[in-house]
C-alpha positions as a printed Julia matrix, in Angstrom:
480×3 Matrix{Float64}:
  -94.37   -88.79  121.8
  -95.05   -90.85  118.66
  -98.41   -90.8   116.88
  -98.73   -94.2   115.23
 -100.69   -95.22  112.14
 -101.8    -98.81  111.36
  -98.68  -100.88  110.77
  -96.41   -98.31  112.41
  -93.95   -99.49  115.04
  -91.38   -98.18  117.48
  -88.69   -99.67  119.74
  -89.6    -99.92  123.42
  -87.27   -98.96  126.27
  -86.16  -101.54  128.74
  -88.44  -102.36  131.63
  -92.2   -102.4   131.96
  -94.55  -100.41  129.75
  -98.21   -99.57  130.31
 -100.87   -99.39  127.64
 -104.13   -97.66  128.51
 -107.4    -97.3   126.6
 -109.69   -94.8   128.38
 -113.4    -94.83  127.69
 -116.25   -97.37  127.67
 -113.99  -100.29  126.78
 -112.6   -103.5   128.24
 -108.9   -104.13  127.67
 -107.57  -107.67  127.21
 -104.29  -109.25  126.14
 -103.04  -112.56  124.77
  -99.52  -113.81  125.44
  -98.22  -115.97  122.59
  -95.07  -117.35  120.98
  -94.02  -116.95  117.37
  -96.78  -119.33  116.26
  -99.47  -116.89  117.38
 -101.16  -119.31  119.8
 -101.41  -119.24  123.58
  -99.7   -122.04  125.49
 -102.64  -122.33  127.86
 -105.73  -120.53  129.08
 -103.57  -118.66  131.58
 -102.11  -116.65  128.69
 -105.4   -114.75  128.27
 -105.51  -111.62  130.46
 -108.98  -110.07  130.71
 -111.46  -108.69  133.25
 -112.05  -112.07  134.92
 -108.39  -113.09  134.88
 -106.48  -109.83  135.31
 -102.95  -111.18  135.66
 -100.44  -113.49  134.04
  -96.67  -113.69  134.46
  -95.32  -110.36  133.25
  -98.76  -108.83  132.53
 -101.27  -107.19  134.87
 -104.59  -105.52  134.05
 -105.91  -102.83  136.35
 -108.96  -100.9   135.18
 -108.27   -99.56  131.7
 -104.49  -100.02  131.96
 -102.4   -103.09  131.08
  -98.81  -103.18  132.33
  -96.42  -105.54  130.55
  -92.93  -106.39  131.79
  -91.31  -108.36  128.95
  -88.64  -109.75  131.26
  -91.35  -111.27  133.46
  -93.33  -113.04  130.72
  -93.47  -116.84  130.75
  -90.71  -118.76  129.0
  -91.06  -118.74  125.21
  -93.36  -115.73  125.05
  -92.45  -113.42  122.17
  -95.64  -111.45  121.64
  -98.41  -109.72  123.65
 -101.46  -108.72  121.6
 -103.66  -105.99  123.08
 -107.39  -105.92  122.25
 -110.36  -103.78  123.25
 -114.06  -104.54  123.31
 -117.12  -102.57  124.48
 -117.66  -102.69  128.23
 -121.33  -103.46  127.57
 -121.86  -106.8   125.78
 -123.44  -106.77  122.34
 -122.45  -103.18  121.57
 -120.79  -102.56  118.21
 -117.62  -100.52  118.44
 -119.02   -98.3   115.7
 -121.5    -96.88  118.23
 -118.68   -95.71  120.5
 -115.87   -93.19  120.15
 -112.75   -94.57  118.49
 -110.57   -96.2   121.16
 -107.19   -94.53  121.62
 -104.18   -96.46  122.9
 -101.8    -94.53  125.17
  -98.38   -96.07  125.85
  -96.11   -94.96  128.71
  -92.81   -96.21  130.09
  -92.12   -97.38  133.64
  -91.77   -93.78  134.83
  -95.11   -92.75  133.3
  -93.53   -90.83  130.4
  -95.59   -90.9   127.19
  -94.11   -93.06  124.43
  -96.81   -93.37  121.8
 -100.49   -92.95  120.98
 -102.58   -94.77  118.4
 -106.15   -94.13  117.26
 -107.26   -96.62  114.58
 -109.78   -95.82  111.85
 -113.26   -95.77  113.37
 -114.66   -99.33  113.46
 -118.15  -100.24  112.24
 -119.83  -103.53  113.21
 -116.76  -105.02  114.9
 -117.13  -105.94  118.56
 -113.43  -106.49  119.24
 -110.44  -104.59  117.89
 -106.81  -105.69  117.99
 -105.13  -102.39  118.8
 -101.45  -103.26  119.07
  -98.88  -105.92  119.74
  -95.69  -105.89  121.75
  -93.23  -108.25  120.09
  -89.63  -109.35  120.45
  -87.21  -108.75  117.61
  -83.81  -110.16  118.48
  -83.02  -108.98  121.98
  -85.26  -105.9   121.8
  -89.0   -105.41  122.19
  -91.07  -103.23  119.87
  -94.66  -101.99  119.62
  -96.69  -102.29  116.41
 -100.05  -100.54  115.83
 -102.69  -102.87  114.37
 -106.38  -101.89  114.08
 -107.77  -105.3   113.03
 -111.42  -105.95  113.94
 -113.48  -109.0   114.89
 -117.26  -109.15  114.52
 -117.83  -112.16  116.81
 -116.66  -110.74  120.1
 -114.01  -111.82  122.57
 -115.07  -115.44  122.18
 -114.09  -115.41  118.5
 -110.84  -113.64  119.25
 -110.0   -116.09  122.02
 -110.69  -119.11  119.8
 -108.39  -117.8   117.09
 -105.58  -117.54  119.63
 -106.24  -121.03  121.01
 -108.07  -120.15  124.24
 -110.57  -122.7   125.58
 -113.95  -120.92  125.36
 -117.0   -121.85  127.44
 -119.88  -121.28  125.0
 -122.8   -122.24  127.22
 -121.85  -121.9   130.88
 -124.24  -122.54  133.75
 -126.18  -119.51  134.96
 -124.3   -117.59  137.66
 -125.45  -118.11  141.21
 -126.09  -114.84  143.06
 -123.31  -114.11  145.48
 -120.87  -116.59  143.91
 -119.19  -114.24  141.45
 -115.41  -114.36  141.7
 -115.45  -116.99  144.45
 -114.99  -120.08  142.29
 -118.21  -121.54  143.73
 -121.09  -123.01  141.71
 -121.91  -120.95  138.69
 -118.79  -118.8   138.89
 -116.63  -118.36  135.8
 -113.72  -120.8   135.82
 -110.42  -118.95  136.16
 -108.27  -119.27  133.07
 -111.17  -119.95  130.72
 -113.13  -117.31  128.87
 -116.83  -117.32  129.64
 -118.57  -115.48  126.79
 -121.43  -114.47  129.1
 -119.4   -113.34  132.09
 -118.82  -109.66  132.74
 -116.85  -107.45  135.09
 -119.07  -108.26  138.05
 -117.14  -111.51  138.39
 -113.88  -109.66  138.99
 -113.09  -107.91  142.25
 -110.76  -104.95  141.66
 -107.22  -105.08  143.01
 -107.09  -103.36  146.43
 -105.46   -99.98  146.85
 -105.73   -96.66  144.99
 -106.44   -96.97  141.29
 -107.26   -94.25  138.82
 -108.32   -93.33  135.35
 -105.72   -90.6   134.6
 -107.26   -87.21  134.06
 -107.72   -86.11  130.46
 -107.62   -82.47  129.66
 -110.02   -81.34  126.98
 -109.65   -78.45  124.54
 -109.23   -74.99  125.94
 -110.34   -71.73  124.46
 -110.04   -68.12  125.49
 -111.01   -67.26  129.03
 -114.55   -66.29  130.05
 -115.52   -63.81  132.74
 -115.45   -64.82  136.38
 -117.67   -67.59  137.75
 -121.43   -67.06  137.55
 -123.38   -66.23  140.67
 -124.67   -69.82  140.88
 -121.1    -71.03  141.3
 -120.26   -68.85  144.3
 -120.52   -69.71  147.97
 -120.99   -73.45  147.48
 -120.59   -75.28  150.8
 -117.22   -77.03  151.05
 -117.2    -78.84  154.39
 -114.14   -80.95  153.53
 -112.05   -77.99  152.39
 -111.45   -79.34  148.9
 -111.33   -75.93  147.2
 -108.94   -74.53  149.78
 -106.55   -77.46  149.34
 -106.52   -77.43  145.54
 -106.26   -73.66  145.36
 -103.26   -73.76  147.66
 -101.63   -76.25  145.28
 -102.63   -74.17  142.25
 -101.22   -71.01  143.8
  -97.89   -72.77  144.38
  -97.87   -73.63  140.67
  -98.78   -70.08  139.63
 -102.33   -70.94  138.55
 -105.42   -68.89  139.43
 -107.96   -70.29  141.89
 -111.0    -72.33  140.91
 -114.48   -72.02  142.4
 -116.78   -74.87  143.39
 -119.75   -75.07  141.03
 -122.94   -76.77  142.24
 -123.61   -78.24  138.79
 -120.21   -79.9   138.67
 -120.63   -81.09  142.26
 -123.96   -82.7   141.33
 -122.45   -84.36  138.25
 -119.47   -85.61  140.25
 -121.74   -87.04  142.95
 -123.88   -88.9   140.4
 -120.85   -90.35  138.65
 -119.1    -91.41  141.85
 -122.29   -93.16  142.97
 -122.62   -94.95  139.62
 -119.02   -96.18  139.78
 -119.44   -97.35  143.36
 -122.63   -99.23  142.49
 -120.84  -101.2   139.77
 -117.52  -101.51  141.56
 -115.46  -100.17  138.67
 -113.84   -96.95  137.53
 -114.72   -95.54  134.14
 -115.43   -92.41  132.17
 -118.71   -94.11  131.27
 -120.47   -96.02  134.02
 -122.6    -99.14  133.66
 -125.75   -97.06  133.28
 -124.37   -95.91  129.91
 -123.82   -92.29  130.96
 -120.41   -90.64  130.69
 -119.05   -88.18  133.21
 -119.18   -85.55  130.44
 -122.88   -86.2   129.81
 -123.5    -85.79  133.53
 -121.77   -82.38  133.55
 -123.74   -81.11  130.55
 -126.93   -82.67  131.88
 -126.46   -80.79  135.15
 -126.43   -77.54  133.17
 -122.68   -76.9   132.78
 -121.85   -76.48  129.08
 -118.09   -76.4   128.81
 -115.32   -75.49  126.45
 -112.63   -77.13  128.58
 -113.1    -80.09  130.92
 -110.92   -82.5   132.85
 -111.6    -85.22  135.37
 -110.05   -87.34  138.08
 -111.67   -90.75  138.59
 -110.04   -92.52  141.51
 -110.76   -95.31  143.98
 -109.01   -95.85  147.29
 -108.41   -92.57  149.19
 -110.63   -92.18  152.24
 -110.31   -88.44  152.89
 -110.17   -85.27  150.81
 -106.57   -84.71  151.86
 -105.62   -88.22  150.68
 -107.42   -87.66  147.39
 -105.7    -84.33  146.7
 -102.36   -85.85  147.68
 -102.95   -88.72  145.25
 -103.76   -86.3   142.43
 -100.55   -84.38  143.08
  -98.28   -87.44  143.05
  -98.55   -88.4   139.35
  -97.63   -86.12  136.46
 -100.88   -86.34  134.47
 -103.33   -85.79  137.33
 -101.08   -83.05  138.73
 -101.16   -81.19  135.39
 -104.95   -81.27  135.46
 -105.17   -79.99  139.02
 -102.71   -77.18  138.18
 -104.14   -76.35  134.75
 -104.67   -72.57  134.56
 -107.4    -73.0   131.93
 -109.91   -74.25  134.51
 -112.13   -71.84  136.43
 -114.56   -74.22  138.19
 -114.46   -77.55  139.95
 -116.75   -80.06  141.61
 -115.88   -83.13  143.68
 -117.74   -85.98  145.36
 -116.95   -89.39  146.81
 -119.09   -92.42  147.65
 -118.14   -95.3   149.94
 -120.46   -98.06  148.83
 -121.02  -100.88  146.41
 -119.75  -104.45  146.04
 -116.06  -103.66  146.67
 -116.56  -101.55  149.77
 -114.1    -99.05  148.31
 -114.35   -95.26  148.13
 -114.95   -93.86  144.63
 -114.06   -90.28  143.78
 -114.97   -88.01  140.89
 -113.5    -84.55  140.5
 -114.48   -82.38  137.54
 -112.58   -79.34  136.29
 -114.04   -77.03  133.68
 -114.25   -73.69  131.96
 -117.69   -72.69  130.66
 -118.47   -72.33  126.99
 -118.65   -68.76  125.75
 -119.05   -67.41  122.21
 -115.58   -65.89  122.46
 -114.03   -69.13  123.64
 -115.7    -71.16  120.91
 -114.54   -68.69  118.26
 -111.02   -68.86  119.69
 -110.91   -72.66  119.51
 -112.19   -72.63  115.91
 -109.65   -69.98  114.95
 -106.85   -72.07  116.47
 -107.87   -75.13  114.44
 -107.98   -73.0   111.27
 -104.57   -71.49  112.0
 -102.97   -74.9   112.65
 -104.58   -76.3   109.5
 -103.2    -73.44  107.45
  -99.73   -73.98  108.9
  -99.84   -77.55  107.59
 -100.94   -76.29  104.19
  -98.14   -73.73  104.16
  -95.59   -76.48  104.81
  -96.96   -78.25  101.74
  -96.77   -75.09   99.64
 -100.55   -74.62   99.54
 -102.51   -71.38  100.02
 -104.41   -70.9   103.29
 -108.07   -71.69  103.75
 -110.38   -68.79  104.51
 -112.89   -69.09  107.33
 -116.39   -69.48  105.9
 -119.37   -68.58  108.14
 -121.79   -70.89  106.31
 -119.45   -73.87  106.51
 -118.79   -72.95  110.15
 -122.53   -73.03  110.9
 -122.86   -76.47  109.3
 -119.76   -77.82  111.08
 -120.9    -76.49  114.44
 -124.36   -77.98  113.95
 -122.87   -81.39  113.15
 -120.64   -81.41  116.25
 -123.62   -80.44  118.39
 -125.77   -83.07  116.7
 -123.23   -85.83  117.42
 -123.39   -84.91  121.1
 -127.17   -84.52  121.23
 -128.05   -87.72  119.34
 -125.13   -89.8   120.62
 -123.52   -90.84  117.34
 -120.16   -90.43  115.66
 -120.31   -90.51  111.88
 -120.18   -88.44  108.7
 -123.75   -89.63  108.08
 -126.29   -88.32  110.59
 -129.1    -90.59  111.85
 -131.5    -88.89  109.42
 -129.2    -89.71  106.5
 -127.67   -86.28  105.85
 -124.1    -86.19  104.52
 -121.54   -83.37  104.64
 -122.63   -81.82  101.34
 -126.26   -81.97  102.44
 -125.45   -80.1   105.64
 -123.38   -77.5   103.78
 -126.23   -76.87  101.34
 -128.77   -76.67  104.16
 -126.64   -73.95  105.75
 -126.79   -71.98  102.51
 -123.38   -72.82  101.06
 -123.11   -73.02   97.26
 -119.56   -74.37   97.14
 -119.19   -77.1    94.55
 -116.65   -79.28   96.36
 -117.2    -80.38   99.99
 -115.08   -82.48  102.34
 -115.34   -83.26  106.04
 -113.09   -84.36  108.9
 -114.51   -85.36  112.27
 -112.83   -86.4   115.51
 -113.81   -87.0   119.13
 -111.99   -87.01  122.44
 -109.0    -84.9   121.41
 -107.71   -82.59  124.11
 -106.93   -79.4   122.23
 -106.95   -77.77  118.79
 -103.3    -78.82  118.43
 -104.07   -82.43  119.27
 -107.02   -82.73  116.92
 -105.13   -81.25  113.96
 -102.14   -83.46  114.72
 -104.4    -86.51  114.78
 -105.97   -85.61  111.46
 -102.55   -85.09  109.9
 -101.5    -88.57  111.04
 -104.48   -90.15  109.28
 -104.1    -90.45  105.48
 -107.73   -89.69  104.64
 -108.02   -86.7   106.95
 -104.6    -85.43  105.87
 -105.72   -85.57  102.23
 -108.64   -83.24  103.02
 -106.41   -80.77  104.86
 -103.91   -80.72  101.99
 -106.34   -80.85   99.08
 -105.36   -78.07   96.64
 -108.94   -77.59   95.46
 -110.27   -76.55   98.84
 -110.34   -72.81   99.51
 -112.58   -72.37  102.57
 -113.07   -73.99  105.96
 -115.61   -74.14  108.77
 -114.82   -75.56  112.22
 -117.27   -76.88  114.81
 -116.78   -78.03  118.4
 -119.18   -79.37  121.03
 -118.53   -80.71  124.53
 -120.41   -83.62  126.08
 -121.41   -87.02  124.79
 -119.51   -90.21  125.48
 -116.15   -88.93  124.27
 -116.27   -85.5   125.92
 -115.39   -83.48  122.81
 -116.55   -83.61  119.18
 -114.79   -81.75  116.37
 -115.81   -81.11  112.78
 -113.89   -79.56  109.87
 -116.02   -78.78  106.8
 -114.02   -77.9   103.68
 -115.31   -76.15  100.58
 -113.94   -75.33   97.16
C-alpha cells in the first residue's frame, strides 16, 4: 500500500475504486471536466445527493467507477468537512483517506498536515491522463465551508433557504432541500440512508504485550444471543484465543448503537459529539488495543457475525489474537427503522503493555535512524513522562496540538518533567493503528521525518493514550 504526501500520485487499476474517510467527517465529491467546473448541480455528490453517474456515496465511503462517469468528465475531486456544521477541522483529528480497489484491496492512504481554521479540505482528486486514471493527494483547505467550495466549482448554492418543515426532510415537499442544489443549512437528516447492510470498516488500534486474563468484572456476563460463542468459534477456527464479554464494553456498545439509531447514521462519532472510544473509556475500560464494528442492516446476531466474517477488514478484527474482551449491542429504532450494531474489541491497558508499545516505537525509530547512518536514540524517563502526560492530556481535554490549551509547548512540558536537555522536538499523531503505522506515518511527513532523523537528538520519550475522538494519541518527545 502507498502512503501519499501532498502532491503525490499513483496510477489506479481498472474498474471502480473506493475512497473512505472514517471519523466525524462528511465526504463529498465534485465531478468536473478539464476546466475544473461542474456541468450542472448533479455533478455535486454529498450527503443530500449521494449519487451521480459513476459515483455513489454511502456513509463515509465514496465509490467511483471512471467508466460510468458522465460524458466529458475527467476529474473527481474528493473533499471532507466536519459532520457538525461550524466546526473547524483543526478541532478534529486529521482526516485520513483510505483508497481500495474493487476487490477491497488497499491501494493508498493519505493523511494531510493537520488543518487549522479550515472547514473544508480537498483531500484528493481522481483524474484522467490519456487513457489511464490516477489519484493525486491534495490537502488544500477552505475556510468558508462547503458553500464556498461548491461556488468555486460552479455549483448553484442556496444561501438563504426556507426553514425546513418537520417531517418533510428528503421528501421534496415544502421546505425540503432541492435535489441537485447545495443548501448551506441542510444536514444529514435530509438524507435517508441507502437500504441494506452498510458498515464503517473496523479499525484496529495499537497493540502491546498481553495482560493477564480478564478481570472478575468481565466474567459471566449474560449472553442471551450467543454472540461470544459464535465469535469464539470463528476465532478458534483461525487459531485465535477466545474473548470474554465485558460489561463495560457492552454498555459502551449499547450507548453508541442507540446514538447511531437516533440519528439514522453510522459513525465513529455520533451526533451527540461522543466517539465510540470515549464511550469505552467513559464506561471504565481503559485500553491499549481497541477495534470496532459499526454496521447497519443485520437483524440477528448470526447475521451480524456472518457480515463481519465476509469482508477482509472486519474479519481480521474479529480474528485478531490481540483482543481479550468484547462487547456488542444493537438497536432497532430511529428515523430509518434500521438495526444499528456496535461491537467493541479490546485489550486492557497495563503498565507492561504500555512500556511494550513505547519500546516498539523507539525501536522502529532507531531502525530509521540506522538506515540514515545515525546513532540510536536512548530512552529517557523524563522525556517519556512528559510525552505520556501530553498524550493523556490530548485525550482528557479533547484537543490535538503541540500547544496545550493552557499554552504549554513541548519544551515547557519537558522542563516541567525535570529534563535539562537543551534541544527539544516533538512529533504527535492520532488514530494510527500500531507502533509500525505511526512511525511509518511520521516518516512520510517531511517535518516529522526531520525530527526522527535529526543528528542533534540523542534521547527520546514516547507517550500513548487511548480514547478521545480519534481513539489513539501518540507523542514522541526528542531531546539533545
